[in-house]
């Protein structure tokens, strides 16, 4: 290879991120221009907007600052979270429009406030996966991850809600389009947290290199941990909106109250367990993360009549298991190539599985039909049959997340994408101007 061709190759590799992102943005502009239209005025914008704002803040501020604990990677943590969320929102609006809301007659799909809210939920899955691999990939690898993951995640949700007719926090939402009532499942713990966590872990497994375990930069300091607590507190305060945002009527009230008491219970149990397992002292990693586990764990049944005591039990169990996971499981999994930077398995994976299990139990013992109008397949199911479909959706989500993550990991580790060298793991300097 000549010097000139080598130089051109180096220039391409250096700028491939912005070139690829620019091309995708142009494609999105064309697709929005051809197929997207504003939702009709009957959409209840005022009813949903405040909850949408809360969830939006969680994506950009909550998740962003929660990841700033890496003191040499704080610029990248909060800013790549910013970029990834913005990209994910655009792609999710498009893809959900084509999959869920496509009008074959007009060859368009409407975009309204609920479209933006659901795009934020899809975005959450991507940001959870980001947490598993943060500090180990470059920006173009993150964009490719989001591009692939959202496709799989949206289809997983479509199969789970429209074909299996499972519930996952909020039985249905009312919206009006084209003078016809549309019923749509909404989703939380199974299709967001479980999917995002195990997709990210599968990617981390594929891109794993032994030198990642020995990096001296994968650590926090006093200031970076304080900034991460800002993200924790934002997420803690707004989590009831995350679980209740797309619910309606009494379902919304139950979702707010159940999430409120569940996440409070996980907070209390996290302090208790952290104190006990650390010989009378607290671990800031536990407080930053496991305090939120109750919000994840109650997600699937947040809008169901599980009783306040039921929500408290779920939150307490989730806080306990999450804290023990950070204490004992995080390092153990690294022996099996599962390097989980943010510990998403303990904050989202395990509590998400608890939530899915709670959904199965509630479906099995509830005396009322849990699905009456969401989709044709859910009509007149017995409790045991609905419980089996809940289990099937949980298993399907795990399979699609893990297989999809493995394939995505193989793609983003291709030589053309030039994974960061070990010296630059968990380091801002390759991507930012840093003034020392």
Tab-separated table of C-alpha atoms in Angstrom:
chain	number	residue	atom	x	y	z
A	1	UNK	CA	0.000	0.000	0.000
A	2	UNK	CA	1.422	3.394	-0.977
A	3	UNK	CA	1.870	6.283	1.426
A	4	UNK	CA	-0.894	8.227	-0.326
A	5	UNK	CA	-3.422	5.405	-0.025
A	6	UNK	CA	-2.436	4.849	3.588
A	7	UNK	CA	-3.032	8.518	4.325
A	8	UNK	CA	-6.460	8.396	2.654
A	9	UNK	CA	-7.320	5.310	4.656
A	10	UNK	CA	-6.305	7.029	7.894
A	11	UNK	CA	-8.394	10.087	7.034
A	12	UNK	CA	-11.425	7.901	6.331
A	13	UNK	CA	-11.018	6.003	9.591
A	14	UNK	CA	-10.679	9.258	11.483
A	15	UNK	CA	-13.819	10.795	9.985
A	16	UNK	CA	-15.948	7.699	9.396
A	17	UNK	CA	-18.036	8.489	12.465
A	18	UNK	CA	-19.235	11.892	11.229
A	19	UNK	CA	-19.597	10.643	7.647
A	20	UNK	CA	-21.752	7.723	8.732
A	21	UNK	CA	-23.818	9.873	11.089
A	22	UNK	CA	-24.343	12.534	8.390
A	23	UNK	CA	-25.512	9.934	5.874
A	24	UNK	CA	-27.973	8.466	8.375
A	25	UNK	CA	-29.285	11.911	9.266
A	26	UNK	CA	-29.908	12.678	5.586
A	27	UNK	CA	-31.747	9.358	5.186
A	28	UNK	CA	-33.873	10.116	8.255
A	29	UNK	CA	-34.761	13.562	6.878
A	30	UNK	CA	-35.950	12.005	3.626
A	31	UNK	CA	-37.994	9.327	5.421
A	32	UNK	CA	-39.595	11.839	7.769
A	33	UNK	CA	-40.368	14.072	4.804
A	34	UNK	CA	-42.030	11.303	2.809
A	35	UNK	CA	-43.853	9.252	5.438
A	36	UNK	CA	-44.307	11.198	8.699
A	37	UNK	CA	-47.131	13.581	9.474
A	38	UNK	CA	-48.398	15.375	12.549
A	39	UNK	CA	-50.879	13.485	14.694
A	40	UNK	CA	-54.437	14.796	14.706
A	41	UNK	CA	-55.527	17.432	17.200
A	42	UNK	CA	-57.665	14.974	19.141
A	43	UNK	CA	-54.529	13.439	20.637
A	44	UNK	CA	-54.402	14.218	24.346
A	45	UNK	CA	-51.234	16.292	24.263
A	46	UNK	CA	-51.942	18.059	27.535
A	47	UNK	CA	-52.685	14.745	29.254
A	48	UNK	CA	-49.356	13.159	28.333
A	49	UNK	CA	-46.947	16.067	27.961
A	50	UNK	CA	-45.901	16.500	31.601
A	51	UNK	CA	-45.141	12.788	31.902
A	52	UNK	CA	-43.271	12.872	28.600
A	53	UNK	CA	-41.137	15.718	29.929
A	54	UNK	CA	-40.275	13.732	33.045
A	55	UNK	CA	-39.238	10.697	31.003
A	56	UNK	CA	-37.282	12.912	28.609
A	57	UNK	CA	-35.317	14.381	31.506
A	58	UNK	CA	-34.558	10.850	32.714
A	59	UNK	CA	-33.027	9.941	29.349
A	60	UNK	CA	-30.774	12.960	28.998
A	61	UNK	CA	-30.026	14.051	32.559
A	62	UNK	CA	-30.676	10.953	34.666
A	63	UNK	CA	-28.901	8.367	32.546
A	64	UNK	CA	-26.284	10.865	31.414
A	65	UNK	CA	-25.058	11.901	34.839
A	66	UNK	CA	-25.412	8.417	36.328
A	67	UNK	CA	-22.614	7.318	33.984
A	68	UNK	CA	-20.173	10.085	34.927
A	69	UNK	CA	-18.670	8.010	37.739
A	70	UNK	CA	-15.675	7.188	35.499
A	71	UNK	CA	-13.510	10.174	36.361
A	72	UNK	CA	-11.430	9.992	33.156
A	73	UNK	CA	-14.469	9.415	30.938
A	74	UNK	CA	-17.024	11.940	32.189
A	75	UNK	CA	-17.117	14.050	29.007
A	76	UNK	CA	-17.804	10.979	26.912
A	77	UNK	CA	-20.289	9.522	29.384
A	78	UNK	CA	-22.634	12.472	29.492
A	79	UNK	CA	-22.120	13.686	25.901
A	80	UNK	CA	-22.203	10.335	24.114
A	81	UNK	CA	-25.330	9.614	26.149
A	82	UNK	CA	-26.672	12.913	24.755
A	83	UNK	CA	-25.833	11.969	21.159
A	84	UNK	CA	-26.982	8.366	21.462
A	85	UNK	CA	-30.319	9.395	22.959
A	86	UNK	CA	-30.988	11.981	20.233
A	87	UNK	CA	-30.143	9.475	17.494
A	88	UNK	CA	-32.205	6.731	19.146
A	89	UNK	CA	-35.248	8.993	19.404
A	90	UNK	CA	-35.243	9.793	15.687
A	91	UNK	CA	-34.752	6.180	14.645
A	92	UNK	CA	-37.325	4.898	17.156
A	93	UNK	CA	-40.003	7.335	15.946
A	94	UNK	CA	-39.440	6.178	12.380
A	95	UNK	CA	-39.300	2.476	13.091
A	96	UNK	CA	-42.266	2.440	15.477
A	97	UNK	CA	-44.191	4.455	12.937
A	98	UNK	CA	-43.582	1.848	10.250
A	99	UNK	CA	-44.213	-1.141	12.531
A	100	UNK	CA	-47.077	0.045	14.750
A	101	UNK	CA	-48.824	2.974	13.075
A	102	UNK	CA	-48.380	2.621	9.338
A	103	UNK	CA	-51.394	3.715	7.251
A	104	UNK	CA	-51.245	1.705	4.043
A	105	UNK	CA	-53.805	3.941	2.312
A	106	UNK	CA	-51.963	7.238	2.813
A	107	UNK	CA	-48.545	5.557	3.110
A	108	UNK	CA	-47.783	7.681	6.163
A	109	UNK	CA	-47.672	7.353	9.925
A	110	UNK	CA	-48.676	9.999	12.496
A	111	UNK	CA	-46.316	11.468	15.072
A	112	UNK	CA	-47.885	12.803	18.254
A	113	UNK	CA	-46.960	13.155	21.904
A	114	UNK	CA	-47.377	9.438	22.603
A	115	UNK	CA	-45.028	8.683	19.712
A	116	UNK	CA	-42.374	10.804	21.411
A	117	UNK	CA	-43.057	9.159	24.765
A	118	UNK	CA	-42.706	5.657	23.342
A	119	UNK	CA	-39.539	6.692	21.508
A	120	UNK	CA	-38.083	7.664	24.891
A	121	UNK	CA	-38.887	4.184	26.200
A	122	UNK	CA	-37.056	2.611	23.261
A	123	UNK	CA	-34.193	5.021	23.878
A	124	UNK	CA	-33.942	3.754	27.460
A	125	UNK	CA	-33.086	0.260	26.221
A	126	UNK	CA	-30.224	1.620	24.142
A	127	UNK	CA	-28.848	3.679	27.039
A	128	UNK	CA	-29.001	0.636	29.317
A	129	UNK	CA	-26.965	-1.338	26.769
A	130	UNK	CA	-24.561	1.597	26.553
A	131	UNK	CA	-23.966	1.231	30.274
A	132	UNK	CA	-22.610	-2.297	29.817
A	133	UNK	CA	-19.979	-1.254	27.251
A	134	UNK	CA	-19.269	2.356	28.172
A	135	UNK	CA	-15.594	3.231	27.919
A	136	UNK	CA	-14.764	0.276	25.655
A	137	UNK	CA	-16.119	1.390	22.263
A	138	UNK	CA	-15.851	4.408	19.983
A	139	UNK	CA	-18.708	6.687	18.816
A	140	UNK	CA	-19.389	4.958	15.486
A	141	UNK	CA	-19.681	1.614	17.269
A	142	UNK	CA	-22.296	3.167	19.551
A	143	UNK	CA	-24.315	4.476	16.613
A	144	UNK	CA	-24.231	1.089	14.893
A	145	UNK	CA	-25.287	-0.569	18.151
A	146	UNK	CA	-28.286	1.761	18.422
A	147	UNK	CA	-29.159	1.316	14.759
A	148	UNK	CA	-29.361	-2.479	15.121
A	149	UNK	CA	-30.697	-2.719	18.661
A	150	UNK	CA	-33.721	-0.520	18.034
A	151	UNK	CA	-34.820	-2.690	15.113
A	152	UNK	CA	-34.699	-5.834	17.250
A	153	UNK	CA	-36.210	-4.141	20.290
A	154	UNK	CA	-39.199	-2.715	18.417
A	155	UNK	CA	-39.980	-6.051	16.776
A	156	UNK	CA	-39.593	-7.811	20.116
A	157	UNK	CA	-42.117	-5.435	21.604
A	158	UNK	CA	-44.449	-5.870	18.651
A	159	UNK	CA	-44.425	-9.660	18.961
A	160	UNK	CA	-44.835	-9.504	22.735
A	161	UNK	CA	-47.665	-6.989	22.853
A	162	UNK	CA	-49.520	-7.467	19.595
A	163	UNK	CA	-49.131	-11.223	19.088
A	164	UNK	CA	-48.578	-12.619	22.606
A	165	UNK	CA	-50.753	-9.876	24.135
A	166	UNK	CA	-48.734	-9.577	27.322
A	167	UNK	CA	-48.949	-6.640	29.682
A	168	UNK	CA	-45.970	-4.720	30.989
A	169	UNK	CA	-47.017	-1.640	32.983
A	170	UNK	CA	-50.082	-0.082	31.518
A	171	UNK	CA	-52.694	-2.250	29.845
A	172	UNK	CA	-53.483	0.138	27.041
A	173	UNK	CA	-53.432	3.761	26.016
A	174	UNK	CA	-56.238	5.629	24.362
A	175	UNK	CA	-55.464	7.750	21.363
A	176	UNK	CA	-57.508	8.802	18.403
A	177	UNK	CA	-56.308	8.757	14.844
A	178	UNK	CA	-58.316	8.950	11.670
A	179	UNK	CA	-61.517	9.000	13.746
A	180	UNK	CA	-60.835	5.478	14.986
A	181	UNK	CA	-59.872	4.415	18.478
A	182	UNK	CA	-56.423	2.855	18.636
A	183	UNK	CA	-55.462	0.554	21.461
A	184	UNK	CA	-51.790	0.082	22.090
A	185	UNK	CA	-49.854	-1.851	24.687
A	186	UNK	CA	-47.218	0.061	26.541
A	187	UNK	CA	-44.120	-1.524	27.909
A	188	UNK	CA	-41.526	-1.156	30.660
A	189	UNK	CA	-39.542	-3.757	32.500
A	190	UNK	CA	-39.580	-6.735	30.141
A	191	UNK	CA	-39.171	-4.941	26.833
A	192	UNK	CA	-36.981	-2.106	28.126
A	193	UNK	CA	-34.869	-3.197	31.102
A	194	UNK	CA	-34.470	-6.923	30.476
A	195	UNK	CA	-33.888	-6.414	26.781
A	196	UNK	CA	-31.442	-3.528	27.175
A	197	UNK	CA	-29.421	-5.208	29.921
A	198	UNK	CA	-28.918	-8.568	28.253
A	199	UNK	CA	-28.390	-7.065	24.804
A	200	UNK	CA	-25.601	-4.930	26.255
A	201	UNK	CA	-24.087	-7.856	28.151
A	202	UNK	CA	-24.068	-9.970	24.991
A	203	UNK	CA	-22.261	-7.202	23.108
A	204	UNK	CA	-19.796	-6.860	25.981
A	205	UNK	CA	-19.120	-10.607	25.854
A	206	UNK	CA	-18.191	-10.462	22.163
A	207	UNK	CA	-15.978	-7.364	22.302
A	208	UNK	CA	-14.246	-8.457	25.499
A	209	UNK	CA	-10.462	-8.274	25.696
A	210	UNK	CA	-8.423	-9.357	28.697
A	211	UNK	CA	-6.703	-5.988	28.969
A	212	UNK	CA	-10.056	-4.367	29.765
A	213	UNK	CA	-9.911	-5.998	33.181
A	214	UNK	CA	-6.559	-4.440	33.990
A	215	UNK	CA	-7.285	-0.829	33.086
A	216	UNK	CA	-6.194	1.625	35.762
A	217	UNK	CA	-8.669	4.207	34.427
A	218	UNK	CA	-11.823	2.270	35.240
A	219	UNK	CA	-12.400	3.961	38.545
A	220	UNK	CA	-14.121	6.918	40.114
A	221	UNK	CA	-13.123	9.675	42.453
A	222	UNK	CA	-14.975	11.729	45.032
A	223	UNK	CA	-16.155	14.395	42.577
A	224	UNK	CA	-17.217	12.001	39.797
A	225	UNK	CA	-19.240	9.954	42.275
A	226	UNK	CA	-21.052	13.080	43.466
A	227	UNK	CA	-21.943	13.940	39.859
A	228	UNK	CA	-23.206	10.388	39.337
A	229	UNK	CA	-25.501	10.846	42.333
A	230	UNK	CA	-27.166	13.714	40.456
A	231	UNK	CA	-28.260	11.192	37.854
A	232	UNK	CA	-29.477	8.829	40.566
A	233	UNK	CA	-31.639	11.480	42.195
A	234	UNK	CA	-33.175	12.595	38.899
A	235	UNK	CA	-34.028	9.009	38.003
A	236	UNK	CA	-35.381	8.330	41.491
A	237	UNK	CA	-37.715	11.345	41.444
A	238	UNK	CA	-39.037	10.813	37.919
A	239	UNK	CA	-39.373	7.015	37.875
A	240	UNK	CA	-43.115	7.095	38.722
A	241	UNK	CA	-43.636	9.026	35.479
A	242	UNK	CA	-41.629	6.427	33.581
A	243	UNK	CA	-43.907	3.615	34.772
A	244	UNK	CA	-47.138	5.616	34.594
A	245	UNK	CA	-46.570	7.930	31.642
A	246	UNK	CA	-48.537	5.988	29.042
A	247	UNK	CA	-51.151	4.570	31.419
A	248	UNK	CA	-54.659	5.976	31.736
A	249	UNK	CA	-57.247	6.512	34.465
A	250	UNK	CA	-57.014	4.269	37.527
A	251	UNK	CA	-54.124	2.385	35.924
A	252	UNK	CA	-52.074	5.575	36.005
A	253	UNK	CA	-52.836	6.226	39.671
A	254	UNK	CA	-51.823	2.696	40.653
A	255	UNK	CA	-48.662	2.913	38.563
A	256	UNK	CA	-47.623	6.162	40.259
A	257	UNK	CA	-48.334	4.960	43.786
A	258	UNK	CA	-46.872	1.476	43.316
A	259	UNK	CA	-43.680	2.849	41.787
A	260	UNK	CA	-43.398	5.516	44.481
A	261	UNK	CA	-43.489	3.014	47.350
A	262	UNK	CA	-41.515	0.308	45.546
A	263	UNK	CA	-38.567	2.529	44.674
A	264	UNK	CA	-38.611	3.996	48.188
A	265	UNK	CA	-38.462	0.480	49.613
A	266	UNK	CA	-35.515	-0.442	47.396
A	267	UNK	CA	-33.742	2.708	48.569
A	268	UNK	CA	-34.158	1.776	52.227
A	269	UNK	CA	-33.109	-1.852	51.718
A	270	UNK	CA	-30.079	-0.777	49.701
A	271	UNK	CA	-28.791	1.283	52.623
A	272	UNK	CA	-29.444	-1.602	55.019
A	273	UNK	CA	-27.776	-4.298	52.897
A	274	UNK	CA	-24.857	-2.088	51.871
A	275	UNK	CA	-24.173	-1.306	55.526
A	276	UNK	CA	-24.289	-4.987	56.474
A	277	UNK	CA	-22.075	-6.349	53.689
A	278	UNK	CA	-19.452	-3.619	54.101
A	279	UNK	CA	-18.794	-4.069	57.836
A	280	UNK	CA	-20.682	-1.020	58.983
A	281	UNK	CA	-19.940	1.359	56.104
A	282	UNK	CA	-21.823	2.297	52.928
A	283	UNK	CA	-20.664	1.821	49.319
A	284	UNK	CA	-21.491	4.733	47.003
A	285	UNK	CA	-21.826	2.341	44.023
A	286	UNK	CA	-24.724	0.623	45.795
A	287	UNK	CA	-26.404	3.925	46.586
A	288	UNK	CA	-25.995	5.231	43.041
A	289	UNK	CA	-27.608	2.191	41.479
A	290	UNK	CA	-29.436	-0.297	43.666
A	291	UNK	CA	-31.645	2.381	45.206
A	292	UNK	CA	-33.401	2.527	41.813
A	293	UNK	CA	-34.026	-1.215	41.497
A	294	UNK	CA	-37.549	-1.001	42.894
A	295	UNK	CA	-38.634	1.192	39.990
A	296	UNK	CA	-37.453	-1.453	37.557
A	297	UNK	CA	-38.817	-4.433	39.470
A	298	UNK	CA	-42.358	-3.129	39.850
A	299	UNK	CA	-42.574	-2.036	36.208
A	300	UNK	CA	-44.498	-4.942	34.690
A	301	UNK	CA	-47.215	-4.866	37.346
A	302	UNK	CA	-47.018	-1.186	38.281
A	303	UNK	CA	-50.561	-0.442	37.108
A	304	UNK	CA	-52.086	-3.604	38.587
A	305	UNK	CA	-53.919	-3.886	41.904
A	306	UNK	CA	-51.031	-5.538	43.760
A	307	UNK	CA	-51.569	-3.571	46.967
A	308	UNK	CA	-49.107	-1.152	48.523
A	309	UNK	CA	-47.635	-3.962	50.581
A	310	UNK	CA	-47.056	-5.915	47.359
A	311	UNK	CA	-45.196	-3.002	45.802
A	312	UNK	CA	-43.110	-2.619	48.949
A	313	UNK	CA	-42.201	-6.322	48.947
A	314	UNK	CA	-41.153	-6.161	45.283
A	315	UNK	CA	-39.040	-3.065	45.916
A	316	UNK	CA	-37.436	-4.524	49.022
A	317	UNK	CA	-36.514	-7.766	47.253
A	318	UNK	CA	-35.151	-5.858	44.254
A	319	UNK	CA	-33.028	-3.532	46.390
A	320	UNK	CA	-31.608	-6.464	48.304
A	321	UNK	CA	-30.769	-8.571	45.242
A	322	UNK	CA	-29.349	-5.620	43.324
A	323	UNK	CA	-27.041	-4.615	46.189
A	324	UNK	CA	-25.819	-8.185	46.650
A	325	UNK	CA	-25.267	-8.356	42.899
A	326	UNK	CA	-23.010	-5.304	42.946
A	327	UNK	CA	-21.153	-6.668	45.954
A	328	UNK	CA	-20.587	-10.252	44.830
A	329	UNK	CA	-21.801	-10.908	41.272
A	330	UNK	CA	-20.160	-8.066	39.342
A	331	UNK	CA	-16.608	-9.324	39.761
A	332	UNK	CA	-17.667	-12.963	39.445
A	333	UNK	CA	-19.151	-12.426	35.974
A	334	UNK	CA	-15.912	-10.891	34.733
A	335	UNK	CA	-14.364	-14.349	34.905
A	336	UNK	CA	-16.715	-15.336	32.087
A	337	UNK	CA	-15.933	-12.422	29.718
A	338	UNK	CA	-18.895	-10.422	31.028
A	339	UNK	CA	-17.299	-7.077	31.782
A	340	UNK	CA	-20.240	-4.883	32.816
A	341	UNK	CA	-18.954	-1.330	33.261
A	342	UNK	CA	-22.014	0.167	34.935
A	343	UNK	CA	-23.398	-3.050	36.402
A	344	UNK	CA	-26.563	-2.972	34.282
A	345	UNK	CA	-27.131	-6.640	35.087
A	346	UNK	CA	-27.679	-5.710	38.724
A	347	UNK	CA	-29.728	-2.554	38.176
A	348	UNK	CA	-31.772	-3.539	35.118
A	349	UNK	CA	-31.267	-7.239	34.347
A	350	UNK	CA	-31.987	-8.930	37.676
A	351	UNK	CA	-34.730	-6.458	38.764
A	352	UNK	CA	-36.235	-6.802	35.278
A	353	UNK	CA	-36.388	-10.563	35.732
A	354	UNK	CA	-38.030	-10.012	39.125
A	355	UNK	CA	-40.559	-7.783	37.381
A	356	UNK	CA	-41.270	-10.365	34.688
A	357	UNK	CA	-41.729	-13.026	37.371
A	358	UNK	CA	-44.130	-10.745	39.245
A	359	UNK	CA	-46.117	-10.351	36.029
A	360	UNK	CA	-46.407	-14.114	35.671
A	361	UNK	CA	-47.566	-14.498	39.272
A	362	UNK	CA	-50.137	-11.696	39.035
A	363	UNK	CA	-51.489	-13.122	35.789
A	364	UNK	CA	-51.864	-16.548	37.373
A	365	UNK	CA	-53.724	-15.447	40.505
A	366	UNK	CA	-55.752	-12.443	39.338
A	367	UNK	CA	-59.462	-13.206	39.117
A	368	UNK	CA	-60.167	-10.565	36.484
A	369	UNK	CA	-59.288	-10.727	32.819
A	370	UNK	CA	-56.068	-8.744	32.578
A	371	UNK	CA	-56.414	-8.203	28.854
A	372	UNK	CA	-59.821	-7.427	27.472
A	373	UNK	CA	-59.238	-5.032	24.612
A	374	UNK	CA	-55.530	-4.775	23.895
A	375	UNK	CA	-55.528	-7.193	20.995
A	376	UNK	CA	-57.606	-10.002	19.624
A	377	UNK	CA	-55.421	-12.787	20.986
A	378	UNK	CA	-55.852	-11.558	24.558
A	379	UNK	CA	-59.627	-11.855	24.657
A	380	UNK	CA	-61.110	-14.292	27.146
A	381	UNK	CA	-57.873	-15.935	28.229
A	382	UNK	CA	-57.765	-17.905	31.438
A	383	UNK	CA	-55.389	-16.823	34.168
A	384	UNK	CA	-53.064	-19.753	33.599
A	385	UNK	CA	-52.982	-19.147	29.850
A	386	UNK	CA	-52.114	-15.472	30.332
A	387	UNK	CA	-49.358	-16.464	32.761
A	388	UNK	CA	-47.891	-18.786	30.122
A	389	UNK	CA	-47.877	-15.978	27.572
A	390	UNK	CA	-46.164	-13.702	30.104
A	391	UNK	CA	-43.467	-16.340	30.548
A	392	UNK	CA	-43.165	-16.811	26.785
A	393	UNK	CA	-42.660	-13.075	26.290
A	394	UNK	CA	-39.945	-12.983	28.945
A	395	UNK	CA	-38.112	-15.921	27.361
A	396	UNK	CA	-38.512	-14.432	23.879
A	397	UNK	CA	-37.077	-11.137	25.085
A	398	UNK	CA	-34.042	-12.855	26.598
A	399	UNK	CA	-33.422	-14.860	23.416
A	400	UNK	CA	-33.807	-11.898	21.060
A	401	UNK	CA	-31.671	-9.673	23.282
A	402	UNK	CA	-28.831	-12.167	23.707
A	403	UNK	CA	-28.737	-13.364	20.097
A	404	UNK	CA	-29.126	-9.826	18.790
A	405	UNK	CA	-26.391	-8.591	21.117
A	406	UNK	CA	-23.993	-11.340	20.035
A	407	UNK	CA	-24.529	-10.535	16.357
A	408	UNK	CA	-24.190	-6.803	16.986
A	409	UNK	CA	-20.980	-7.384	18.925
A	410	UNK	CA	-19.531	-9.311	15.989
A	411	UNK	CA	-20.417	-6.450	13.659
A	412	UNK	CA	-18.989	-3.602	15.720
A	413	UNK	CA	-15.733	-5.431	16.385
A	414	UNK	CA	-14.961	-5.612	12.640
A	415	UNK	CA	-11.537	-4.078	11.908
A	416	UNK	CA	-13.049	-1.258	9.857
A	417	UNK	CA	-14.501	0.272	13.030
A	418	UNK	CA	-11.138	0.351	14.843
A	419	UNK	CA	-11.959	-0.452	18.459
A	420	UNK	CA	-10.106	1.744	21.001
A	421	UNK	CA	-6.702	0.517	22.074
A	422	UNK	CA	-6.355	-0.669	25.643
A	423	UNK	CA	-4.514	2.513	26.634
A	424	UNK	CA	-7.582	4.540	25.684
A	425	UNK	CA	-10.259	2.523	27.435
A	426	UNK	CA	-12.266	4.676	29.880
A	427	UNK	CA	-10.377	7.755	28.664
A	428	UNK	CA	-11.766	10.958	27.145
A	429	UNK	CA	-8.567	12.021	25.407
A	430	UNK	CA	-9.061	10.177	22.059
A	431	UNK	CA	-12.337	12.011	21.424
A	432	UNK	CA	-12.111	15.330	23.260
A	433	UNK	CA	-9.875	18.331	23.636
A	434	UNK	CA	-8.803	18.076	27.259
A	435	UNK	CA	-7.169	21.002	28.994
A	436	UNK	CA	-4.993	19.845	31.866
